[in-house]
Amino acid sequence: MKKYTMNKEINLLNRTEDYNYFFGFHDISCWNRNEDKMAALRIRDITTPPVSNMSCDVGFINLNRTFIKLGETLAYNYPQGARQQFIGDSNLLIVNDVVDGQWGSKIYDTDRLQLKSSHRFSTHVITKEGEAFGIDYARLFRLGAYGYNGGIKDLYAGFPAPDNTGIFKHNVFTGAGKLMLSIKEVANFCLKESISPNHYITHLLLSPNERRIAFLHRYKLKDGGETTRLMTISVDGEGLRCIATGFLSHFDWKSDHEITIYGRFGTKVEGLRNSLLYKLLPSGPLAVSKKLIKRLIRHNSLARTNMHDALAWHVFTDEDEPRHSFLAKGIITEDGHPMFCPVNRDWMICDTYPDKQGIRTLFLFQHSTQTRINLGTYEMLHMKPDMNKVMNTIELLDKSVLKKSSIEDLIFTRSGLHCDLHPRWMPASKMVNFDSIHEGYRSVYAYDVSQFVTA
């Protein structure tokens, strides 16, 4: 392959004050269509997770590398931001916030620098035509997922799979909205028996043609573990499918009909959890259950698998009977945050988790040539969160979350000190941008990849 001269990342901000800046996840673009405004959040203190009264600034970064404030929000977390994103080709910016005492969304006009409207429905993803899809962020927060801590309680905490919350759909121009798919419908779909005390829906992602939504259905288990199902549904709420079940992590649509996801499925653990023996296991202390699980896996023929125990990047077709293949087998061997290029889906941008030295790597992958191109490495900070401020953060958490993870680890991964790169393509795909903390504070960066993608 031709050798290229590596460029260097560009900090998109002139940092004149003691602020930190971030966008969030890898699954949506942060730029407007003209690429002269980048949605972002701004905050001073990143040493703890957000607490109920700690708002952050909402705004955008202009071509002068200046942050323009539009408002504030309480509906944010550091991994996924406030799901701030531009609507279609417009300069209207939608962002989650508290509306009438619940998690909703607000729309700002970034040309006039003013609030345009508010809606009592949250937004996770949105079509170019303004159809928005949101989820229950109070339930997500209680169960240790990417929710919001604003003092808003999970109204259905006592229900394993409630039928009045799930995926909500609303039109951001008319305000009309409804529950499109309930958690109960998902939990009852193609499951032999629902034995989980807590089901939830997370990580919505529109297909490139905006006809279907992929999402993760997760549920806690009596042995202390958690199972994930990759599922899809049409934007009209029809054609629900279960694509895969197992330990499943980050994903993106490779095409209109294919999804790439990291993890493993069809494992011995999954085989056992679907067996009669598992249903007979006691729901007692987690340590006892886990020991029984391991013992049964070693000795139980029902736990054998016909699929793949090893972690890898998989490709599934979005069909009633999904077909399976591998992506970048032996080339990308660890989890990361993928996003396929919107104008040439042969290319994918991705990152790695920190290695033992705290180094994250940003890289490109070309599917047709099976080529990986490392772009840069970025070191994490080794500061620890301020544990004096965490009680407000954990008081709404389910007890099962605190049993699974130490408070110290949980606080770190939900604070702004834990900063994954989460790379994202700009609309014209000549550049990618990402969050990083390698300069000693949190900021957003851009990297010119035109020499690769146009080659």
Coordinates of C-alpha atoms in Angstrom, one line a residue:
M1 CA 0.0 0.0 0.0
K2 CA 1.1 3.5 -0.7
K3 CA 2.7 5.3 2.2
Y4 CA 1.1 8.5 3.4
T5 CA 2.4 11.4 5.4
M6 CA 0.5 11.4 8.7
N7 CA -1.3 14.7 9.6
K8 CA -1.7 15.9 13.1
E9 CA -4.9 16.5 14.9
I10 CA -6.2 20.1 15.2
N11 CA -7.8 21.4 18.4
L12 CA -11.1 23.0 17.3
L13 CA -11.1 25.5 20.1
N14 CA -9.1 28.5 21.2
R15 CA -9.0 27.8 24.9
T16 CA -9.0 31.2 26.6
E17 CA -10.8 30.2 29.8
D18 CA -10.7 27.3 32.1
Y19 CA -13.4 25.2 30.4
N20 CA -13.7 21.7 29.1
Y21 CA -15.5 20.8 25.9
F22 CA -17.1 17.6 24.6
F23 CA -19.6 16.2 22.2
G24 CA -20.2 12.6 23.2
F25 CA -20.8 9.4 21.2
H26 CA -19.5 8.0 17.9
D27 CA -22.9 7.3 16.3
I28 CA -24.1 10.7 15.1
S29 CA -22.5 13.6 13.3
C30 CA -21.9 16.7 15.3
W31 CA -21.6 19.1 12.3
N32 CA -24.2 21.0 10.4
R33 CA -24.5 20.4 6.7
N34 CA -22.3 23.3 5.7
E35 CA -19.6 22.2 8.2
D36 CA -19.3 25.6 9.7
K37 CA -20.9 24.8 13.0
M38 CA -20.1 21.9 15.4
A39 CA -22.5 21.1 18.2
A40 CA -20.7 20.8 21.5
L41 CA -21.2 21.1 25.3
R42 CA -19.1 23.1 27.7
I43 CA -18.4 22.7 31.4
R44 CA -15.7 23.6 34.0
D45 CA -15.7 20.7 36.4
I46 CA -15.3 17.2 34.8
T47 CA -14.0 15.5 38.0
T48 CA -17.3 13.9 38.9
P49 CA -20.4 12.6 37.1
P50 CA -23.1 15.1 36.5
V51 CA -25.2 15.7 39.7
S52 CA -28.8 16.8 39.7
N53 CA -28.1 20.6 39.9
M54 CA -25.0 20.6 37.7
S55 CA -25.9 22.0 34.2
C56 CA -23.6 22.3 31.3
D57 CA -23.6 24.9 28.5
V58 CA -25.1 24.0 25.1
G59 CA -23.8 25.6 22.0
F60 CA -21.7 25.2 18.9
I61 CA -18.1 25.9 17.8
N62 CA -17.7 28.2 14.8
L63 CA -15.0 28.5 12.2
N64 CA -13.2 31.0 14.4
R65 CA -12.7 28.2 16.9
T66 CA -15.0 29.9 19.4
F67 CA -17.8 28.4 21.4
I68 CA -21.1 30.1 21.0
K69 CA -23.5 29.5 24.0
L70 CA -27.2 28.9 23.3
G71 CA -28.4 27.7 26.6
E72 CA -27.9 25.1 29.4
T73 CA -29.0 21.5 30.0
L74 CA -29.3 19.0 32.8
A75 CA -29.8 16.1 30.4
Y76 CA -26.3 15.0 29.7
N77 CA -23.7 12.4 30.5
Y78 CA -20.1 12.4 29.4
P79 CA -20.1 9.3 27.2
Q80 CA -23.1 10.4 25.1
G81 CA -23.4 14.1 25.7
A82 CA -27.0 15.5 25.5
R83 CA -27.6 13.9 22.1
Q84 CA -27.2 17.3 20.5
Q85 CA -27.5 17.2 16.7
F86 CA -28.5 19.3 13.8
I87 CA -31.8 18.5 12.2
G88 CA -31.4 17.5 8.5
D89 CA -29.8 20.2 6.4
S90 CA -30.9 23.0 8.7
N91 CA -29.1 25.0 11.3
L92 CA -31.7 23.9 13.9
L93 CA -30.0 22.2 16.9
I94 CA -31.9 19.7 19.0
V95 CA -30.7 18.8 22.5
N96 CA -32.1 16.9 25.4
D97 CA -33.1 18.8 28.6
V98 CA -35.7 18.9 31.4
V99 CA -39.1 20.0 30.0
D100 CA -42.1 20.1 32.3
G101 CA -40.4 18.0 34.9
Q102 CA -39.4 15.2 32.6
W103 CA -36.7 14.4 30.1
G104 CA -37.6 16.1 26.9
S105 CA -35.8 18.1 24.2
K106 CA -35.3 21.6 23.0
I107 CA -34.6 23.1 19.6
Y108 CA -32.3 26.1 19.2
D109 CA -32.0 28.3 16.1
T110 CA -28.2 28.6 15.7
D111 CA -28.5 31.5 13.2
R112 CA -30.6 33.7 15.5
L113 CA -29.1 32.3 18.7
Q114 CA -32.4 31.7 20.4
L115 CA -34.6 28.9 21.7
K116 CA -37.2 27.9 19.1
S117 CA -39.3 25.2 20.8
S118 CA -39.5 22.6 23.6
H119 CA -41.0 19.1 23.5
R120 CA -42.0 16.7 26.2
F121 CA -40.2 13.8 24.4
S122 CA -36.5 13.1 24.5
T123 CA -34.4 12.6 21.3
H124 CA -31.8 10.0 20.7
V125 CA -31.8 9.9 17.0
I126 CA -33.6 12.0 14.4
T127 CA -34.4 11.7 10.7
K128 CA -33.7 14.4 8.1
E129 CA -37.5 15.1 8.0
G130 CA -37.7 15.7 11.8
E131 CA -39.0 12.4 13.1
A132 CA -37.3 11.9 16.5
F133 CA -36.9 8.7 18.5
G134 CA -36.1 8.8 22.3
I135 CA -35.8 6.4 25.2
D136 CA -36.3 6.4 29.0
Y137 CA -33.2 8.1 30.4
A138 CA -34.4 7.9 34.0
R139 CA -34.6 4.1 33.7
L140 CA -31.2 4.0 32.0
F141 CA -29.6 6.0 34.8
R142 CA -31.1 3.8 37.5
L143 CA -29.7 0.7 35.9
G144 CA -26.2 2.0 35.4
A145 CA -26.5 2.8 31.7
Y146 CA -26.2 6.0 29.8
G147 CA -29.0 8.0 31.4
Y148 CA -29.3 11.4 33.1
N149 CA -29.0 12.3 36.7
G150 CA -31.3 15.2 37.2
G151 CA -33.3 14.1 40.2
I152 CA -36.0 12.6 37.9
K153 CA -36.9 9.1 39.2
D154 CA -37.6 6.0 37.1
L155 CA -41.4 5.9 37.3
Y156 CA -41.5 2.2 36.5
A157 CA -38.7 0.9 38.8
G158 CA -40.9 -1.7 40.2
F159 CA -41.7 -3.2 36.8
P160 CA -39.3 -5.7 35.2
A161 CA -40.6 -4.9 31.7
P162 CA -43.1 -2.0 31.8
D163 CA -45.6 -1.6 29.0
N164 CA -45.8 2.2 29.1
T165 CA -42.2 3.2 28.4
G166 CA -39.7 2.2 25.8
I167 CA -39.0 3.9 22.4
F168 CA -41.0 7.1 21.9
K169 CA -41.5 8.7 18.5
H170 CA -42.3 12.4 18.0
N171 CA -42.3 15.0 15.2
V172 CA -40.2 18.0 16.2
F173 CA -42.1 20.4 14.0
T174 CA -45.7 19.5 15.1
G175 CA -44.9 18.2 18.6
A176 CA -47.1 15.1 18.1
G177 CA -45.7 12.0 19.7
K178 CA -46.4 8.6 21.1
L179 CA -44.9 5.4 22.5
M180 CA -43.8 3.4 19.5
L181 CA -42.5 0.3 21.1
S182 CA -42.7 -0.7 24.8
I183 CA -40.1 -2.5 26.8
K184 CA -42.7 -5.2 27.6
E185 CA -43.1 -5.9 23.8
V186 CA -39.4 -6.2 23.4
A187 CA -39.0 -8.4 26.5
N188 CA -41.7 -10.8 25.3
F189 CA -40.3 -11.0 21.7
C190 CA -38.7 -14.4 21.0
L191 CA -37.7 -15.0 24.6
K192 CA -38.6 -18.4 26.0
E193 CA -39.1 -17.0 29.5
S194 CA -38.6 -13.6 30.9
I195 CA -36.7 -14.1 34.2
S196 CA -35.1 -10.7 34.5
P197 CA -36.0 -8.1 37.1
N198 CA -34.8 -5.3 34.9
H199 CA -35.2 -4.9 31.1
Y200 CA -34.2 -1.7 29.3
I201 CA -33.6 -0.3 25.8
T202 CA -30.5 1.7 24.8
H203 CA -28.3 2.8 21.8
L204 CA -30.8 3.6 19.1
L205 CA -29.3 4.1 15.6
L206 CA -31.0 4.8 12.3
S207 CA -30.0 2.9 9.2
P208 CA -28.4 5.0 6.4
N209 CA -31.6 5.2 4.5
E210 CA -33.5 6.0 7.7
R211 CA -36.0 3.2 7.3
R212 CA -35.1 1.1 10.3
I213 CA -33.7 1.6 13.8
A214 CA -31.2 -0.8 15.4
F215 CA -31.1 -0.8 19.2
L216 CA -29.8 -2.9 22.1
H217 CA -32.2 -4.7 24.5
R218 CA -30.4 -5.5 27.7
Y219 CA -31.6 -7.3 30.8
K220 CA -30.1 -8.3 34.1
L221 CA -29.9 -11.9 35.1
K222 CA -30.2 -13.8 38.4
D223 CA -26.6 -14.9 38.2
G224 CA -25.4 -11.3 38.3
G225 CA -24.7 -11.1 34.6
E226 CA -26.4 -9.2 31.8
T227 CA -27.5 -10.3 28.3
T228 CA -27.7 -8.0 25.3
R229 CA -29.9 -8.5 22.2
L230 CA -29.2 -6.6 19.0
M231 CA -32.6 -5.7 17.6
T232 CA -34.1 -3.7 14.7
I233 CA -37.5 -2.2 13.9
S234 CA -38.9 0.0 11.2
V235 CA -39.4 3.7 11.9
D236 CA -43.1 3.0 11.6
G237 CA -42.9 0.6 14.5
E238 CA -43.4 -2.6 12.4
G239 CA -41.2 -5.6 11.7
L240 CA -39.4 -6.1 15.0
R241 CA -36.4 -8.5 14.7
C242 CA -33.9 -10.0 17.0
I243 CA -30.6 -10.1 15.1
A244 CA -28.2 -11.6 17.7
T245 CA -28.0 -12.4 21.4
G246 CA -24.9 -12.5 23.7
F247 CA -22.2 -10.2 24.9
L248 CA -22.7 -7.4 22.4
S249 CA -21.1 -4.0 22.5
H250 CA -20.6 -1.1 20.1
F251 CA -22.1 -1.2 16.6
D252 CA -22.9 0.7 13.4
W253 CA -24.8 0.1 10.2
K254 CA -22.4 -1.1 7.6
S255 CA -25.0 -0.6 4.9
D256 CA -28.8 -0.3 4.8
H257 CA -29.1 -4.0 5.4
E258 CA -26.0 -4.9 7.5
I259 CA -24.9 -4.2 11.0
T260 CA -21.4 -4.4 12.4
I261 CA -21.1 -5.1 16.1
Y262 CA -18.3 -6.2 18.5
G263 CA -18.8 -9.1 20.9
R264 CA -19.6 -12.8 21.0
F265 CA -22.8 -14.8 20.6
G266 CA -23.9 -18.4 20.7
T267 CA -21.5 -19.0 23.6
K268 CA -21.6 -21.6 26.3
V269 CA -23.0 -19.1 28.8
E270 CA -25.8 -18.2 26.4
G271 CA -26.5 -21.9 25.8
L272 CA -26.7 -22.6 29.5
R273 CA -28.9 -19.5 30.2
N274 CA -31.4 -20.9 27.6
S275 CA -31.4 -24.3 29.2
L276 CA -33.8 -25.9 31.7
L277 CA -30.9 -26.3 34.1
Y278 CA -30.4 -22.5 34.3
K279 CA -34.1 -22.0 35.0
L280 CA -33.7 -24.3 38.0
L281 CA -30.8 -22.3 39.5
P282 CA -31.4 -20.5 42.7
S283 CA -31.6 -16.7 42.8
G284 CA -29.5 -16.5 45.9
P285 CA -26.2 -14.8 46.5
L286 CA -24.4 -13.8 43.3
A287 CA -21.2 -15.6 44.2
V288 CA -23.0 -18.9 44.6
S289 CA -24.9 -18.5 41.3
K290 CA -21.7 -17.6 39.4
K291 CA -19.9 -20.7 40.8
L292 CA -22.8 -22.9 39.7
I293 CA -22.7 -21.3 36.3
K294 CA -19.0 -22.0 35.8
R295 CA -19.4 -25.6 37.1
L296 CA -22.3 -26.3 34.8
I297 CA -20.5 -24.8 31.8
R298 CA -17.6 -27.3 32.3
H299 CA -19.8 -30.3 32.7
N300 CA -23.2 -29.7 31.0
S301 CA -23.5 -30.8 27.4
L302 CA -26.4 -28.4 27.0
A303 CA -24.0 -25.6 27.3
R304 CA -22.1 -26.5 24.2
T305 CA -22.0 -24.0 21.4
N306 CA -22.2 -24.1 17.6
M307 CA -21.1 -20.5 17.2
H308 CA -18.2 -18.4 18.4
D309 CA -16.8 -18.0 22.0
A310 CA -14.1 -15.6 21.0
L311 CA -14.7 -11.8 21.0
A312 CA -14.6 -10.4 17.4
W313 CA -16.2 -7.9 15.1
H314 CA -19.3 -9.5 13.5
V315 CA -21.5 -8.5 10.5
F316 CA -25.2 -9.5 10.6
T317 CA -27.8 -9.0 7.9
D318 CA -31.0 -7.3 9.0
E319 CA -33.4 -10.1 8.1
D320 CA -35.8 -12.4 9.9
E321 CA -33.1 -15.1 9.6
P322 CA -29.9 -13.0 9.8
R323 CA -26.8 -14.2 8.0
H324 CA -23.4 -13.8 9.8
S325 CA -19.9 -13.0 8.7
F326 CA -16.8 -11.4 10.3
L327 CA -15.4 -7.9 9.9
A328 CA -11.6 -7.3 9.9
K329 CA -11.0 -10.7 11.4
G330 CA -7.4 -10.8 12.8
I331 CA -7.0 -7.1 12.0
I332 CA -9.2 -5.3 14.5
T333 CA -9.0 -7.5 17.6
E334 CA -10.5 -5.3 20.3
D335 CA -13.6 -3.3 21.1
G336 CA -13.9 0.3 20.0
H337 CA -16.3 2.9 18.7
P338 CA -17.0 2.5 14.9
M339 CA -18.6 4.8 12.5
F340 CA -18.8 4.1 8.7
C341 CA -18.1 6.9 6.3
P342 CA -21.4 8.4 5.2
V343 CA -20.3 9.0 1.6
N344 CA -18.2 5.9 1.2
R345 CA -19.1 3.1 3.5
D346 CA -16.0 1.1 2.5
W347 CA -14.2 3.2 5.1
M348 CA -14.7 3.1 8.9
I349 CA -13.2 5.3 11.6
C350 CA -12.7 3.7 15.0
D351 CA -10.7 3.9 18.2
T352 CA -9.4 1.6 20.9
Y353 CA -9.8 1.6 24.6
P354 CA -6.8 2.7 26.7
D355 CA -3.9 0.1 26.9
K356 CA -1.9 -0.5 30.1
Q357 CA -0.2 2.8 29.6
G358 CA -3.5 4.7 29.1
I359 CA -3.0 5.2 25.4
R360 CA -5.9 5.2 23.0
T361 CA -5.4 4.8 19.2
L362 CA -7.4 6.5 16.4
F363 CA -7.5 4.5 13.2
L364 CA -9.1 4.0 9.8
F365 CA -10.2 0.7 8.3
Q366 CA -10.9 0.0 4.6
H367 CA -13.1 -3.0 4.1
S368 CA -12.3 -3.7 0.4
T369 CA -8.6 -3.9 1.0
Q370 CA -8.7 -5.1 4.7
T371 CA -6.3 -2.3 5.5
R372 CA -6.0 -0.6 8.9
I373 CA -4.3 2.8 9.1
N374 CA -3.3 4.1 12.5
L375 CA -3.7 7.9 12.7
G376 CA -2.7 8.9 16.1
T377 CA -2.3 8.0 19.8
Y378 CA -3.7 9.9 22.7
E379 CA -3.1 9.5 26.4
M380 CA -5.7 9.6 29.1
L381 CA -5.4 11.6 32.3
H382 CA -4.5 9.7 35.4
M383 CA -6.5 12.0 37.8
K384 CA -9.1 10.4 40.1
P385 CA -12.6 11.7 40.4
D386 CA -13.6 13.8 43.4
M387 CA -15.3 11.2 45.6
N388 CA -16.7 13.9 48.0
K389 CA -19.4 14.8 45.5
V390 CA -20.7 11.4 44.5
M391 CA -23.5 10.6 46.9
N392 CA -26.0 12.6 44.8
T393 CA -24.8 10.6 41.8
I394 CA -25.5 7.1 43.2
E395 CA -28.6 7.6 45.3
L396 CA -30.9 6.8 42.3
L397 CA -28.9 3.8 41.2
D398 CA -30.3 0.3 41.5
K399 CA -28.6 -1.9 44.1
S400 CA -27.6 -4.4 41.5
V401 CA -25.5 -1.8 39.7
L402 CA -23.4 -1.2 42.9
K403 CA -22.9 -4.9 43.4
K404 CA -21.5 -5.4 39.9
S405 CA -19.1 -2.5 39.9
S406 CA -17.2 -0.6 42.6
I407 CA -18.2 2.9 43.3
E408 CA -14.8 4.2 42.3
D409 CA -14.9 2.5 38.9
L410 CA -18.4 3.6 38.3
I411 CA -17.7 7.2 39.2
F412 CA -14.6 7.3 37.0
T413 CA -16.4 5.8 33.9
R414 CA -19.2 8.3 34.3
S415 CA -17.0 11.3 34.9
G416 CA -15.5 13.6 32.3
L417 CA -12.0 12.2 33.2
H418 CA -13.0 9.0 31.3
C419 CA -12.8 10.3 27.8
D420 CA -13.1 7.8 24.9
L421 CA -12.2 9.2 21.5
H422 CA -15.6 8.4 20.0
P423 CA -14.6 9.4 16.4
R424 CA -17.2 10.9 14.0
W425 CA -17.2 11.8 10.3
M426 CA -18.0 15.2 9.1
P427 CA -20.7 15.3 6.4
A428 CA -18.4 15.6 3.4
S429 CA -16.1 13.0 5.0
K430 CA -12.8 14.7 4.4
M431 CA -12.3 15.0 8.1
V432 CA -13.2 13.2 11.3
N433 CA -13.5 14.7 14.7
F434 CA -13.2 13.2 18.2
D435 CA -13.1 14.0 21.9
S436 CA -9.8 13.8 23.8
I437 CA -8.1 14.7 27.1
H438 CA -4.5 14.2 26.1
E439 CA -3.6 18.0 26.5
G440 CA -4.6 18.0 30.2
Y441 CA -8.2 19.1 29.7
R442 CA -11.1 17.9 27.7
S443 CA -11.6 19.2 24.2
V444 CA -12.7 18.3 20.6
Y445 CA -10.3 17.7 17.7
A446 CA -10.4 17.3 14.0
Y447 CA -8.2 15.1 11.8
D448 CA -7.9 15.5 8.0
V449 CA -8.3 12.0 6.4
S450 CA -8.9 13.2 2.8
Q451 CA -5.6 11.7 1.6
F452 CA -7.0 8.2 2.5
V453 CA -10.7 8.4 1.7
T454 CA -10.3 10.1 -1.7
A455 CA -7.5 7.7 -2.8

